Amino acid sequence: IDACKRELATVFANFAQETGALTPDRDIPNWRQGLFFLTEDGCTNEEEACAYRACEGWQVSPCADGKAYYGRGPYQLSWNYNYAPFSKAMFGDDMVLVNDPDKLVSEGWLAFASAIWFHMTPQSPKPSGHEVVYGHFIPNAADIQAQRIPGFGVQIMLINGGLECGWAAWGENLVKARNRRLYYEAFSAHFGVDPGPNLECTGMTSFFGGSSAYGEQYWDQDGGVCGCRRVAWATRDSLFDTPDNIDTAYCRCVARFFASDICPGAANVSFETGWESVGAAAQCDLGVLLPDVPEATGTGGLPVTPPPLDPIIWSDEDDDTTPPPAPPTT
């Protein structure tokens, strides 16, 4: 029960910081002023400073012309590479919200779902906020050295650590981190639960490949066979896209990279999930899963060799530019 209360305090504290009116002259204290704003203040699709687009190089997720991926919803979901996987989780298609990011706040259930999704979904090399609350994130030596010790401080790192955590954070961003802690303590008191230790992230550094949260949660093409393999760098196909049926994400990866005339056996490749070996033949209907796959070109029945992949600039929620584990370059 205490963990559940701390989880509510965590989520509500972030609601207050991300969307609160934050007007101290009101009778209502700041920590109870959350869910006032729907979108990032002053932002529109036409405002270049609010674009939050990372569309160049090796694309984890695409962008749509004329669309901006600024903060929307209770957690102010930002950047195209957060909109795309959330869209896939909700609609089975990462382009729904990439093409129409305003849909996130035009439907109330979807706005709240975005916050729940962000809090519940690991994004290697980061754990989820839920895992931190319930003790499933167990720091290793690298985490301890980086001061990523479970507590509300890690929650700040997860949502906006690139700006609000570490020795480089200063000025307004330090105030934001302090406010999150104060709101968390206020909600903890409201729910009658001890907030626990490690409430700040001042000396903490961002998650990286050495963390215990680093894991192979994505599918990418396997250069040696007609199929895909699990990898730690971010791709458009995650195990968490369809956690109730891990075959689906694998099949989408196969469909994305291989055309039937080049790799006719791709759908029948057995693959190792980490928990069990399963065959994808019965699940991989490439035409149904991804009808717009471009025709691949190649010879000898082998997959087309992709161009070298540049490291992704990964951002948590606003401007955390912690790079993920680099993809292979050959």
mmCIF file of C-alpha atoms in Angstrom:
data_model
loop_
_atom_site.group_PDB
_atom_site.id
_atom_site.type_symbol
_atom_site.label_atom_id
_atom_site.label_comp_id
_atom_site.label_asym_id
_atom_site.label_seq_id
_atom_site.Cartn_x
_atom_site.Cartn_y
_atom_site.Cartn_z
ATOM 1 C CA ILE A 1 0.000 0.000 0.000
ATOM 2 C CA ASP A 2 2.841 2.408 0.822
ATOM 3 C CA ALA A 3 4.411 1.820 -2.596
ATOM 4 C CA CYS A 4 1.078 2.574 -4.255
ATOM 5 C CA LYS A 5 0.808 5.824 -2.306
ATOM 6 C CA ARG A 6 4.363 6.807 -3.256
ATOM 7 C CA GLU A 7 3.557 6.093 -6.895
ATOM 8 C CA LEU A 8 0.532 8.395 -6.751
ATOM 9 C CA ALA A 9 2.628 11.057 -5.017
ATOM 10 C CA THR A 10 5.269 10.729 -7.754
ATOM 11 C CA VAL A 11 2.834 11.060 -10.638
ATOM 12 C CA PHE A 12 0.840 13.888 -9.052
ATOM 13 C CA ALA A 13 4.014 15.818 -8.181
ATOM 14 C CA ASN A 14 5.041 15.674 -11.836
ATOM 15 C CA PHE A 15 1.543 16.723 -12.902
ATOM 16 C CA ALA A 16 1.875 19.779 -10.678
ATOM 17 C CA GLN A 17 5.273 20.772 -12.071
ATOM 18 C CA GLU A 18 4.455 20.058 -15.710
ATOM 19 C CA THR A 19 0.930 21.501 -15.937
ATOM 20 C CA GLY A 20 0.319 23.493 -12.755
ATOM 21 C CA ALA A 21 -0.935 27.085 -12.669
ATOM 22 C CA LEU A 22 1.773 27.720 -10.033
ATOM 23 C CA THR A 23 0.327 31.003 -8.789
ATOM 24 C CA PRO A 24 1.355 31.394 -5.133
ATOM 25 C CA ASP A 25 -1.196 34.128 -4.401
ATOM 26 C CA ARG A 26 -4.096 31.661 -4.691
ATOM 27 C CA ASP A 27 -5.766 30.039 -1.705
ATOM 28 C CA ILE A 28 -4.843 26.645 -3.170
ATOM 29 C CA PRO A 29 -1.191 25.661 -2.541
ATOM 30 C CA ASN A 30 1.024 25.140 -5.583
ATOM 31 C CA TRP A 31 1.230 21.399 -5.117
ATOM 32 C CA ARG A 32 -2.535 21.168 -5.702
ATOM 33 C CA GLN A 33 -2.602 23.380 -8.807
ATOM 34 C CA GLY A 34 -1.713 20.677 -11.326
ATOM 35 C CA LEU A 35 -3.606 19.829 -14.515
ATOM 36 C CA PHE A 36 -4.220 23.506 -15.289
ATOM 37 C CA PHE A 37 -2.460 23.686 -18.687
ATOM 38 C CA LEU A 38 -2.997 21.206 -21.511
ATOM 39 C CA THR A 39 0.016 22.138 -23.629
ATOM 40 C CA GLU A 40 3.403 23.761 -23.265
ATOM 41 C CA ASP A 41 2.890 27.467 -22.689
ATOM 42 C CA GLY A 42 3.189 29.600 -25.829
ATOM 43 C CA CYS A 43 3.705 26.696 -28.223
ATOM 44 C CA THR A 44 1.988 26.036 -31.547
ATOM 45 C CA ASN A 45 2.833 23.933 -34.587
ATOM 46 C CA GLU A 46 4.099 27.107 -36.273
ATOM 47 C CA GLU A 47 6.512 28.086 -33.486
ATOM 48 C CA GLU A 48 9.988 26.888 -34.487
ATOM 49 C CA ALA A 49 11.310 26.941 -30.912
ATOM 50 C CA CYS A 50 8.609 24.427 -29.969
ATOM 51 C CA ALA A 51 9.255 21.930 -32.763
ATOM 52 C CA TYR A 52 10.979 19.246 -30.628
ATOM 53 C CA ARG A 53 11.870 17.366 -33.799
ATOM 54 C CA ALA A 54 14.754 14.919 -34.179
ATOM 55 C CA CYS A 55 14.237 13.729 -37.736
ATOM 56 C CA GLU A 56 17.696 13.520 -39.274
ATOM 57 C CA GLY A 57 20.178 10.678 -39.493
ATOM 58 C CA TRP A 58 19.190 7.233 -38.319
ATOM 59 C CA GLN A 59 15.515 7.670 -37.473
ATOM 60 C CA VAL A 60 14.077 5.915 -34.478
ATOM 61 C CA SER A 61 10.811 7.590 -35.377
ATOM 62 C CA PRO A 62 9.678 9.793 -38.244
ATOM 63 C CA CYS A 63 8.389 13.357 -38.313
ATOM 64 C CA ALA A 64 5.493 14.839 -40.249
ATOM 65 C CA ASP A 65 5.776 18.080 -42.207
ATOM 66 C CA GLY A 66 4.477 21.096 -40.351
ATOM 67 C CA LYS A 67 3.992 19.284 -37.057
ATOM 68 C CA ALA A 68 5.630 20.147 -33.728
ATOM 69 C CA TYR A 69 6.076 17.729 -30.858
ATOM 70 C CA TYR A 70 6.066 20.111 -27.911
ATOM 71 C CA GLY A 71 4.745 19.223 -24.475
ATOM 72 C CA ARG A 72 1.177 17.991 -24.342
ATOM 73 C CA GLY A 73 -0.846 16.246 -21.651
ATOM 74 C CA PRO A 74 -0.282 15.776 -17.899
ATOM 75 C CA TYR A 75 3.373 14.752 -18.376
ATOM 76 C CA GLN A 76 3.922 17.182 -21.267
ATOM 77 C CA LEU A 77 4.991 14.429 -23.638
ATOM 78 C CA SER A 78 7.605 15.901 -25.982
ATOM 79 C CA TRP A 79 9.685 14.968 -29.054
ATOM 80 C CA ASN A 80 8.684 12.844 -32.012
ATOM 81 C CA TYR A 81 10.502 9.792 -30.639
ATOM 82 C CA ASN A 82 8.153 9.783 -27.647
ATOM 83 C CA TYR A 83 5.012 10.501 -29.682
ATOM 84 C CA ALA A 84 5.730 7.654 -32.097
ATOM 85 C CA PRO A 85 6.091 4.748 -29.632
ATOM 86 C CA PHE A 86 3.186 6.038 -27.549
ATOM 87 C CA SER A 87 1.105 6.167 -30.724
ATOM 88 C CA LYS A 88 2.050 2.596 -31.523
ATOM 89 C CA ALA A 89 1.124 1.482 -27.999
ATOM 90 C CA MET A 90 -2.308 3.083 -28.312
ATOM 91 C CA PHE A 91 -3.187 2.557 -31.973
ATOM 92 C CA GLY A 92 -0.783 -0.086 -33.280
ATOM 93 C CA ASP A 93 0.581 2.567 -35.657
ATOM 94 C CA ASP A 94 3.375 4.979 -34.763
ATOM 95 C CA MET A 95 2.221 7.491 -37.389
ATOM 96 C CA VAL A 96 -1.203 8.330 -35.898
ATOM 97 C CA LEU A 97 0.160 10.844 -33.379
ATOM 98 C CA VAL A 98 3.185 11.745 -35.497
ATOM 99 C CA ASN A 99 0.752 13.002 -38.144
ATOM 100 C CA ASP A 100 -1.684 14.497 -35.637
ATOM 101 C CA PRO A 101 0.085 15.348 -32.342
ATOM 102 C CA ASP A 102 -2.801 17.634 -31.305
ATOM 103 C CA LYS A 103 -4.978 14.530 -31.021
ATOM 104 C CA LEU A 104 -3.154 13.812 -27.767
ATOM 105 C CA VAL A 105 -4.992 16.663 -26.017
ATOM 106 C CA SER A 106 -8.212 16.657 -28.020
ATOM 107 C CA GLU A 107 -9.198 13.386 -26.357
ATOM 108 C CA GLY A 108 -8.960 13.393 -22.564
ATOM 109 C CA TRP A 109 -8.345 9.676 -22.149
ATOM 110 C CA LEU A 110 -5.408 9.854 -24.544
ATOM 111 C CA ALA A 111 -3.815 12.740 -22.644
ATOM 112 C CA PHE A 112 -3.857 10.800 -19.373
ATOM 113 C CA ALA A 113 -2.777 7.623 -21.146
ATOM 114 C CA SER A 114 0.364 9.421 -22.352
ATOM 115 C CA ALA A 115 1.419 10.128 -18.770
ATOM 116 C CA ILE A 116 0.695 6.570 -17.656
ATOM 117 C CA TRP A 117 2.573 5.174 -20.653
ATOM 118 C CA PHE A 118 5.635 7.335 -19.969
ATOM 119 C CA HIS A 119 5.635 6.396 -16.278
ATOM 120 C CA MET A 120 5.145 2.663 -16.901
ATOM 121 C CA THR A 121 7.360 2.000 -19.944
ATOM 122 C CA PRO A 122 11.121 1.331 -19.667
ATOM 123 C CA GLN A 123 13.235 3.014 -22.325
ATOM 124 C CA SER A 124 16.640 1.353 -22.238
ATOM 125 C CA PRO A 125 19.012 2.372 -20.761
ATOM 126 C CA LYS A 126 16.443 3.902 -18.390
ATOM 127 C CA PRO A 127 14.063 2.014 -16.129
ATOM 128 C CA SER A 128 10.441 3.065 -15.872
ATOM 129 C CA GLY A 129 9.217 5.266 -13.054
ATOM 130 C CA HIS A 130 7.010 2.376 -11.956
ATOM 131 C CA GLU A 131 10.022 0.071 -11.637
ATOM 132 C CA VAL A 132 11.806 2.628 -9.462
ATOM 133 C CA VAL A 133 8.854 2.977 -7.066
ATOM 134 C CA TYR A 134 8.379 -0.757 -6.621
ATOM 135 C CA GLY A 135 12.042 -1.666 -6.235
ATOM 136 C CA HIS A 136 12.442 -3.443 -9.573
ATOM 137 C CA PHE A 137 15.268 -1.067 -10.504
ATOM 138 C CA ILE A 138 18.235 -2.419 -8.553
ATOM 139 C CA PRO A 139 21.290 -0.211 -9.110
ATOM 140 C CA ASN A 140 24.594 -1.806 -10.025
ATOM 141 C CA ALA A 141 28.064 -0.402 -9.314
ATOM 142 C CA ALA A 142 27.854 2.024 -12.258
ATOM 143 C CA ASP A 143 24.498 3.340 -11.075
ATOM 144 C CA ILE A 144 25.754 3.804 -7.534
ATOM 145 C CA GLN A 145 28.832 5.655 -8.757
ATOM 146 C CA ALA A 146 26.547 7.916 -10.803
ATOM 147 C CA GLN A 147 24.354 8.436 -7.700
ATOM 148 C CA ARG A 148 21.346 6.851 -9.390
ATOM 149 C CA ILE A 149 20.019 5.437 -6.135
ATOM 150 C CA PRO A 150 16.276 4.603 -6.043
ATOM 151 C CA GLY A 151 14.155 7.426 -4.703
ATOM 152 C CA PHE A 152 12.315 10.430 -6.039
ATOM 153 C CA GLY A 153 15.591 11.902 -7.329
ATOM 154 C CA VAL A 154 15.711 9.155 -9.974
ATOM 155 C CA GLN A 155 12.147 10.068 -10.970
ATOM 156 C CA ILE A 156 13.321 13.620 -11.700
ATOM 157 C CA MET A 157 16.150 12.186 -13.778
ATOM 158 C CA LEU A 158 13.696 10.067 -15.778
ATOM 159 C CA ILE A 159 11.319 12.865 -16.688
ATOM 160 C CA ASN A 160 13.704 15.785 -17.266
ATOM 161 C CA GLY A 161 17.135 14.883 -15.976
ATOM 162 C CA GLY A 162 19.082 16.498 -18.793
ATOM 163 C CA LEU A 163 17.978 19.919 -17.563
ATOM 164 C CA GLU A 164 17.156 19.502 -13.883
ATOM 165 C CA CYS A 165 19.779 17.029 -12.635
ATOM 166 C CA GLY A 166 23.536 16.859 -12.329
ATOM 167 C CA TRP A 167 26.109 19.502 -11.617
ATOM 168 C CA ALA A 168 25.297 21.352 -14.841
ATOM 169 C CA ALA A 169 21.728 22.140 -13.752
ATOM 170 C CA TRP A 170 21.367 25.708 -12.538
ATOM 171 C CA GLY A 171 18.968 28.643 -12.244
ATOM 172 C CA GLU A 172 15.357 28.002 -13.208
ATOM 173 C CA ASN A 173 16.014 24.304 -13.763
ATOM 174 C CA LEU A 174 17.249 23.859 -10.216
ATOM 175 C CA VAL A 175 14.053 25.538 -9.042
ATOM 176 C CA LYS A 176 12.000 23.069 -11.076
ATOM 177 C CA ALA A 177 13.776 20.109 -9.523
ATOM 178 C CA ARG A 178 13.327 21.563 -6.057
ATOM 179 C CA ASN A 179 9.630 22.160 -6.732
ATOM 180 C CA ARG A 180 9.121 18.568 -7.843
ATOM 181 C CA ARG A 181 10.623 17.377 -4.558
ATOM 182 C CA LEU A 182 8.469 19.773 -2.515
ATOM 183 C CA TYR A 183 5.321 18.677 -4.355
ATOM 184 C CA TYR A 184 6.244 15.029 -3.867
ATOM 185 C CA GLU A 185 6.752 15.560 -0.152
ATOM 186 C CA ALA A 186 3.416 17.399 0.076
ATOM 187 C CA PHE A 187 1.531 14.617 -1.699
ATOM 188 C CA SER A 188 3.311 11.998 0.415
ATOM 189 C CA ALA A 189 2.137 13.797 3.540
ATOM 190 C CA HIS A 190 -1.369 14.040 2.089
ATOM 191 C CA PHE A 191 -1.442 10.280 1.500
ATOM 192 C CA GLY A 192 0.130 9.570 4.904
ATOM 193 C CA VAL A 193 3.272 7.842 3.623
ATOM 194 C CA ASP A 194 6.984 8.345 4.278
ATOM 195 C CA PRO A 195 8.472 9.858 1.082
ATOM 196 C CA GLY A 196 11.600 7.753 1.489
ATOM 197 C CA PRO A 197 15.260 8.723 0.937
ATOM 198 C CA ASN A 198 17.179 10.108 -2.039
ATOM 199 C CA LEU A 199 14.764 12.847 -3.038
ATOM 200 C CA GLU A 200 17.144 15.010 -5.102
ATOM 201 C CA CYS A 201 19.269 14.519 -8.218
ATOM 202 C CA THR A 202 21.864 17.284 -7.847
ATOM 203 C CA GLY A 203 24.917 15.034 -8.184
ATOM 204 C CA MET A 204 23.287 12.425 -10.406
ATOM 205 C CA THR A 205 24.374 11.690 -13.974
ATOM 206 C CA SER A 206 22.187 10.423 -16.792
ATOM 207 C CA PHE A 207 21.480 6.777 -17.506
ATOM 208 C CA PHE A 208 23.769 5.091 -20.012
ATOM 209 C CA GLY A 209 24.748 1.641 -21.225
ATOM 210 C CA GLY A 210 26.454 0.644 -17.987
ATOM 211 C CA SER A 211 23.247 0.877 -15.945
ATOM 212 C CA SER A 212 21.445 -2.177 -14.636
ATOM 213 C CA ALA A 213 18.408 -0.874 -16.555
ATOM 214 C CA TYR A 214 20.242 -1.334 -19.853
ATOM 215 C CA GLY A 215 18.552 -4.120 -21.769
ATOM 216 C CA GLU A 216 17.757 -5.499 -25.203
ATOM 217 C CA GLN A 217 14.167 -4.315 -25.522
ATOM 218 C CA TYR A 218 14.143 -3.469 -29.252
ATOM 219 C CA TRP A 219 14.215 -5.420 -32.518
ATOM 220 C CA ASP A 220 16.625 -4.578 -35.338
ATOM 221 C CA GLN A 221 17.625 -6.393 -38.485
ATOM 222 C CA ASP A 222 20.096 -9.220 -38.115
ATOM 223 C CA GLY A 223 22.733 -8.816 -40.800
ATOM 224 C CA GLY A 224 23.584 -12.498 -40.846
ATOM 225 C CA VAL A 225 20.158 -14.023 -41.416
ATOM 226 C CA CYS A 226 16.775 -13.179 -42.897
ATOM 227 C CA GLY A 227 15.315 -11.962 -39.642
ATOM 228 C CA CYS A 228 15.608 -9.571 -36.724
ATOM 229 C CA ARG A 229 17.386 -9.748 -33.382
ATOM 230 C CA ARG A 230 17.009 -8.108 -30.003
ATOM 231 C CA VAL A 231 19.198 -5.037 -29.442
ATOM 232 C CA ALA A 232 19.673 -2.398 -26.763
ATOM 233 C CA TRP A 233 19.679 0.684 -28.999
ATOM 234 C CA ALA A 234 16.351 2.321 -29.726
ATOM 235 C CA THR A 235 14.503 1.305 -32.891
ATOM 236 C CA ARG A 236 10.906 1.635 -34.084
ATOM 237 C CA ASP A 237 10.060 -1.883 -32.866
ATOM 238 C CA SER A 238 10.047 -2.447 -29.112
ATOM 239 C CA LEU A 239 9.090 -5.485 -27.056
ATOM 240 C CA PHE A 240 6.802 -3.129 -25.142
ATOM 241 C CA ASP A 241 4.797 -2.137 -28.224
ATOM 242 C CA THR A 242 2.673 -5.253 -27.753
ATOM 243 C CA PRO A 243 3.729 -6.791 -24.426
ATOM 244 C CA ASP A 244 0.906 -9.331 -24.588
ATOM 245 C CA ASN A 245 2.259 -10.704 -27.883
ATOM 246 C CA ILE A 246 5.980 -10.223 -28.443
ATOM 247 C CA ASP A 247 5.734 -11.916 -31.849
ATOM 248 C CA THR A 248 4.042 -8.824 -33.282
ATOM 249 C CA ALA A 249 6.957 -6.422 -32.761
ATOM 250 C CA TYR A 250 9.344 -8.999 -34.206
ATOM 251 C CA CYS A 251 7.163 -9.421 -37.269
ATOM 252 C CA ARG A 252 6.947 -5.673 -37.787
ATOM 253 C CA CYS A 253 10.738 -5.539 -37.762
ATOM 254 C CA VAL A 254 10.891 -8.318 -40.347
ATOM 255 C CA ALA A 255 8.353 -6.511 -42.500
ATOM 256 C CA ARG A 256 10.202 -3.224 -42.178
ATOM 257 C CA PHE A 257 13.515 -4.557 -43.451
ATOM 258 C CA PHE A 258 12.804 -7.547 -45.681
ATOM 259 C CA ALA A 259 10.648 -7.982 -48.774
ATOM 260 C CA SER A 260 9.385 -11.478 -49.501
ATOM 261 C CA ASP A 261 11.191 -11.738 -52.840
ATOM 262 C CA ILE A 262 14.525 -10.975 -51.199
ATOM 263 C CA CYS A 263 14.094 -12.883 -47.964
ATOM 264 C CA PRO A 264 11.269 -15.384 -48.499
ATOM 265 C CA GLY A 265 12.034 -17.297 -45.309
ATOM 266 C CA ALA A 266 12.066 -14.296 -43.009
ATOM 267 C CA ALA A 267 8.650 -14.970 -41.536
ATOM 268 C CA ASN A 268 9.667 -18.489 -40.560
ATOM 269 C CA VAL A 269 12.844 -17.644 -38.653
ATOM 270 C CA SER A 270 12.890 -18.782 -35.045
ATOM 271 C CA PHE A 271 14.139 -16.165 -32.645
ATOM 272 C CA GLU A 272 15.329 -15.966 -29.069
ATOM 273 C CA THR A 273 13.295 -13.610 -26.914
ATOM 274 C CA GLY A 274 15.346 -13.960 -23.749
ATOM 275 C CA TRP A 275 12.610 -15.987 -22.105
ATOM 276 C CA GLU A 276 11.854 -18.586 -24.747
ATOM 277 C CA SER A 277 12.500 -19.436 -28.357
ATOM 278 C CA VAL A 278 9.446 -19.013 -30.527
ATOM 279 C CA GLY A 279 8.657 -19.348 -34.209
ATOM 280 C CA ALA A 280 7.079 -16.371 -35.895
ATOM 281 C CA ALA A 281 5.650 -18.146 -38.926
ATOM 282 C CA ALA A 282 2.049 -18.177 -37.749
ATOM 283 C CA GLN A 283 2.159 -14.521 -36.708
ATOM 284 C CA CYS A 284 4.033 -12.824 -39.530
ATOM 285 C CA ASP A 285 1.529 -11.697 -42.137
ATOM 286 C CA LEU A 286 3.740 -9.033 -43.667
ATOM 287 C CA GLY A 287 1.066 -7.560 -45.903
ATOM 288 C CA VAL A 288 -1.290 -7.038 -42.977
ATOM 289 C CA LEU A 289 1.323 -5.803 -40.525
ATOM 290 C CA LEU A 290 3.028 -3.254 -42.722
ATOM 291 C CA PRO A 291 1.446 -2.867 -46.178
ATOM 292 C CA ASP A 292 3.563 0.152 -47.144
ATOM 293 C CA VAL A 293 6.954 -1.563 -46.824
ATOM 294 C CA PRO A 294 9.089 -0.378 -49.762
ATOM 295 C CA GLU A 295 10.486 -3.057 -51.997
ATOM 296 C CA ALA A 296 14.001 -4.039 -50.969
ATOM 297 C CA THR A 297 16.718 -4.608 -53.535
ATOM 298 C CA GLY A 298 19.557 -7.055 -53.284
ATOM 299 C CA THR A 299 20.952 -10.293 -54.587
ATOM 300 C CA GLY A 300 21.548 -13.779 -53.392
ATOM 301 C CA GLY A 301 18.550 -13.893 -51.084
ATOM 302 C CA LEU A 302 20.344 -11.841 -48.431
ATOM 303 C CA PRO A 303 19.072 -8.748 -46.645
ATOM 304 C CA VAL A 304 20.136 -5.410 -48.026
ATOM 305 C CA THR A 305 23.027 -3.998 -46.019
ATOM 306 C CA PRO A 306 21.890 -0.752 -44.368
ATOM 307 C CA PRO A 307 23.986 2.405 -44.304
ATOM 308 C CA PRO A 308 26.067 3.060 -41.180
ATOM 309 C CA LEU A 309 23.869 4.125 -38.283
ATOM 310 C CA ASP A 310 24.574 7.318 -36.382
ATOM 311 C CA PRO A 311 24.053 7.414 -32.604
ATOM 312 C CA ILE A 312 20.617 8.655 -31.593
ATOM 313 C CA ILE A 313 20.284 11.783 -29.509
ATOM 314 C CA TRP A 314 17.860 10.554 -26.905
ATOM 315 C CA SER A 315 15.689 12.855 -24.837
ATOM 316 C CA ASP A 316 13.512 11.936 -21.905
ATOM 317 C CA GLU A 317 10.717 14.494 -21.803
ATOM 318 C CA ASP A 318 12.012 17.989 -22.474
ATOM 319 C CA ASP A 319 15.699 18.406 -23.243
ATOM 320 C CA ASP A 320 17.581 15.464 -21.780
ATOM 321 C CA THR A 321 20.144 14.710 -24.470
ATOM 322 C CA THR A 322 21.597 11.536 -23.024
ATOM 323 C CA PRO A 323 22.715 9.310 -25.915
ATOM 324 C CA PRO A 324 21.542 5.696 -25.781
ATOM 325 C CA PRO A 325 23.853 2.780 -26.461
ATOM 326 C CA ALA A 326 25.237 3.361 -29.952
ATOM 327 C CA PRO A 327 23.924 1.077 -32.718
ATOM 328 C CA PRO A 328 26.383 -0.914 -34.808
ATOM 329 C CA THR A 329 28.150 0.826 -37.659
ATOM 330 C CA THR A 330 28.621 -2.214 -39.850
#
